[in-house]
Amino acid sequence: MAVNPVLVVKVDESTVGVRARLYDDFSEHKIVLNSVLTYWWANDMPPALKFLELLDSVIKRTINEIMPHKTLNLKYDVKANEVLEKASEIEINLVSVAADDVGFKIDGNIISLKGIRNVESDFEDSEYSTSFDKCIETPYIVLKKYLEMEDKK
């Protein structure tokens, strides 16, 4: 019986933790929300969109550290209280994660963030939802480095 790798996502008031595990090997990274939100606010960047980009990158890096791969397939649904460029609340439901066609069991697939953007007093919520189905390639030079790291273990 084959063992599927596991992706664990934990959210608290100040961090989003992403941990990948395969047998006894694991990798973990945290997104410190206060730091990234402050940077995005100071540079007038849309926090919901930037968070999705950062989450993709953190998942990819975390998985690459235990299981070097060429392609990462991510599927997730997003609900927000406004279009993503203006949203102050966002909920992400990770549907599936696969590295080179090896599927991950997902533990903690819902990520919910509130207050990621200041809103004006006349702001009215309007439900917005969308889905993402991404195929993220690992550049050859990066994959080579992860494979070298794997060989040294």
One Martini backbone bead per residue (centre of mass of N, CA, C, O) as a GRO file, in nm:
protein
  153
    1MET     BB    1   0.094   0.038   0.025
    2ALA     BB    2   0.064   0.360  -0.043
    3VAL     BB    3   0.194   0.674   0.055
    4ASN     BB    4   0.072   0.977   0.105
    5PRO     BB    5   0.123   1.281   0.100
    6VAL     BB    6   0.126   1.574   0.321
    7LEU     BB    7  -0.078   1.870   0.367
    8VAL     BB    8  -0.041   2.133   0.607
    9VAL     BB    9  -0.278   2.380   0.730
   10LYS     BB   10  -0.221   2.665   0.949
   11VAL     BB   11  -0.433   2.899   1.128
   12ASP     BB   12  -0.384   3.216   1.269
   13GLU     BB   13  -0.372   3.548   1.361
   14SER     BB   14  -0.041   3.563   1.239
   15THR     BB   15  -0.041   3.278   1.076
   16VAL     BB   16   0.073   3.061   0.803
   17GLY     BB   17   0.103   2.717   0.786
   18VAL     BB   18   0.332   2.501   0.597
   19ARG     BB   19   0.318   2.136   0.562
   20ALA     BB   20   0.529   1.871   0.454
   21ARG     BB   21   0.478   1.504   0.421
   22LEU     BB   22   0.710   1.213   0.399
   23TYR     BB   23   0.699   1.016   0.615
   24ASP     BB   24   0.978   1.146   0.801
   25ASP     BB   25   0.960   1.379   0.609
   26PHE     BB   26   0.994   1.747   0.638
   27SER     BB   27   0.831   2.072   0.575
   28GLU     BB   28   0.841   2.425   0.693
   29HIS     BB   29   0.626   2.722   0.665
   30LYS     BB   30   0.580   3.077   0.731
   31ILE     BB   31   0.330   3.326   0.736
   32VAL     BB   32   0.364   3.661   0.824
   33LEU     BB   33   0.113   3.876   0.823
   34ASN     BB   34   0.208   4.151   0.930
   35SER     BB   35   0.444   4.189   0.733
   36VAL     BB   36   0.300   4.160   0.456
   37LEU     BB   37   0.071   4.361   0.498
   38THR     BB   38   0.242   4.613   0.547
   39TYR     BB   39   0.379   4.609   0.272
   40TRP     BB   40   0.126   4.620   0.092
   41TRP     BB   41   0.010   4.880   0.207
   42ALA     BB   42   0.262   5.068   0.156
   43ASN     BB   43   0.239   4.967  -0.175
   44ASP     BB   44  -0.051   4.939  -0.286
   45MET     BB   45  -0.147   4.635  -0.255
   46PRO     BB   46  -0.335   4.353  -0.310
   47PRO     BB   47  -0.371   4.126  -0.062
   48ALA     BB   48  -0.525   3.888  -0.188
   49LEU     BB   49  -0.345   3.845  -0.436
   50LYS     BB   50  -0.071   3.829  -0.287
   51PHE     BB   51  -0.142   3.586  -0.111
   52LEU     BB   52  -0.182   3.380  -0.339
   53GLU     BB   53   0.105   3.398  -0.446
   54LEU     BB   54   0.247   3.321  -0.181
   55LEU     BB   55   0.111   3.048  -0.134
   56ASP     BB   56   0.212   2.910  -0.386
   57SER     BB   57   0.516   2.942  -0.317
   58VAL     BB   58   0.516   2.795  -0.041
   59ILE     BB   59   0.411   2.526  -0.135
   60LYS     BB   60   0.629   2.469  -0.344
   61ARG     BB   61   0.875   2.482  -0.156
   62THR     BB   62   0.789   2.274   0.056
   63ILE     BB   63   0.767   2.034  -0.141
   64ASN     BB   64   1.052   2.048  -0.273
   65GLU     BB   65   1.209   1.970  -0.003
   66ILE     BB   66   1.079   1.656  -0.016
   67MET     BB   67   0.976   1.677  -0.344
   68PRO     BB   68   1.104   1.698  -0.619
   69HIS     BB   69   0.964   1.898  -0.896
   70LYS     BB   70   0.829   2.016  -1.195
   71THR     BB   71   0.513   1.998  -1.118
   72LEU     BB   72   0.239   2.200  -0.991
   73ASN     BB   73  -0.089   2.124  -0.879
   74LEU     BB   74  -0.349   2.369  -0.827
   75LYS     BB   75  -0.660   2.367  -0.639
   76TYR     BB   76  -0.890   2.648  -0.586
   77ASP     BB   77  -1.119   2.821  -0.384
   78VAL     BB   78  -1.270   3.157  -0.384
   79LYS     BB   79  -1.378   3.380  -0.128
   80ALA     BB   80  -1.530   3.712  -0.120
   81ASN     BB   81  -1.631   4.062  -0.045
   82GLU     BB   82  -1.480   4.105  -0.321
   83VAL     BB   83  -1.287   4.176  -0.532
   84LEU     BB   84  -0.958   4.098  -0.502
   85GLU     BB   85  -0.848   4.399  -0.519
   86LYS     BB   86  -1.076   4.482  -0.261
   87ALA     BB   87  -1.050   4.280  -0.046
   88SER     BB   88  -1.090   4.197   0.323
   89GLU     BB   89  -1.199   3.904   0.258
   90ILE     BB   90  -1.087   3.551   0.272
   91GLU     BB   91  -1.150   3.222   0.115
   92ILE     BB   92  -0.971   2.912   0.109
   93ASN     BB   93  -1.007   2.607  -0.094
   94LEU     BB   94  -0.837   2.327  -0.098
   95VAL     BB   95  -0.866   2.069  -0.333
   96SER     BB   96  -0.571   2.031  -0.484
   97VAL     BB   97  -0.247   1.846  -0.469
   98ALA     BB   98   0.026   1.809  -0.716
   99ALA     BB   99   0.335   1.628  -0.776
  100ASP     BB  100   0.391   1.481  -1.044
  101ASP     BB  101   0.101   1.325  -0.994
  102VAL     BB  102   0.121   1.348  -0.678
  103GLY     BB  103  -0.093   1.325  -0.431
  104PHE     BB  104  -0.230   1.516  -0.166
  105LYS     BB  105  -0.305   1.527   0.149
  106ILE     BB  106  -0.541   1.744   0.312
  107ASP     BB  107  -0.479   1.951   0.601
  108GLY     BB  108  -0.639   2.233   0.619
  109ASN     BB  109  -0.810   2.364   0.350
  110ILE     BB  110  -0.890   2.624   0.520
  111ILE     BB  111  -0.858   2.977   0.447
  112SER     BB  112  -0.908   3.254   0.677
  113LEU     BB  113  -0.933   3.610   0.609
  114LYS     BB  114  -0.933   3.915   0.801
  115GLY     BB  115  -0.850   4.244   0.761
  116ILE     BB  116  -0.650   4.293   0.492
  117ARG     BB  117  -0.830   4.558   0.449
  118ASN     BB  118  -0.919   4.867   0.428
  119VAL     BB  119  -1.234   5.028   0.470
  120GLU     BB  120  -1.482   5.207   0.394
  121SER     BB  121  -1.780   5.320   0.531
  122ASP     BB  122  -1.935   5.252   0.236
  123PHE     BB  123  -1.891   4.958   0.241
  124GLU     BB  124  -2.003   4.677   0.040
  125ASP     BB  125  -2.086   4.371   0.034
  126SER     BB  126  -1.978   4.127  -0.220
  127GLU     BB  127  -1.998   3.843  -0.360
  128TYR     BB  128  -1.703   3.642  -0.435
  129SER     BB  129  -1.607   3.395  -0.689
  130THR     BB  130  -1.341   3.151  -0.750
  131SER     BB  131  -1.116   2.960  -0.960
  132PHE     BB  132  -0.815   2.757  -0.942
  133ASP     BB  133  -0.587   2.618  -1.205
  134LYS     BB  134  -0.258   2.524  -1.147
  135CYS     BB  135   0.063   2.523  -1.328
  136ILE     BB  136   0.379   2.487  -1.173
  137GLU     BB  137   0.698   2.548  -1.264
  138THR     BB  138   1.024   2.425  -1.241
  139PRO     BB  139   1.311   2.530  -1.282
  140TYR     BB  140   1.586   2.363  -1.361
  141ILE     BB  141   1.791   2.495  -1.160
  142VAL     BB  142   1.611   2.447  -0.911
  143LEU     BB  143   1.570   2.142  -0.934
  144LYS     BB  144   1.868   2.071  -0.917
  145LYS     BB  145   1.908   2.177  -0.626
  146TYR     BB  146   1.699   1.991  -0.489
  147LEU     BB  147   1.833   1.726  -0.577
  148GLU     BB  148   2.101   1.777  -0.431
  149MET     BB  149   1.978   1.794  -0.148
  150GLU     BB  150   1.858   1.507  -0.153
  151ASP     BB  151   2.135   1.352  -0.188
  152LYS     BB  152   2.255   1.457   0.101
  153LYS     BB  153   2.057   1.287   0.300
   0.00000   0.00000   0.00000
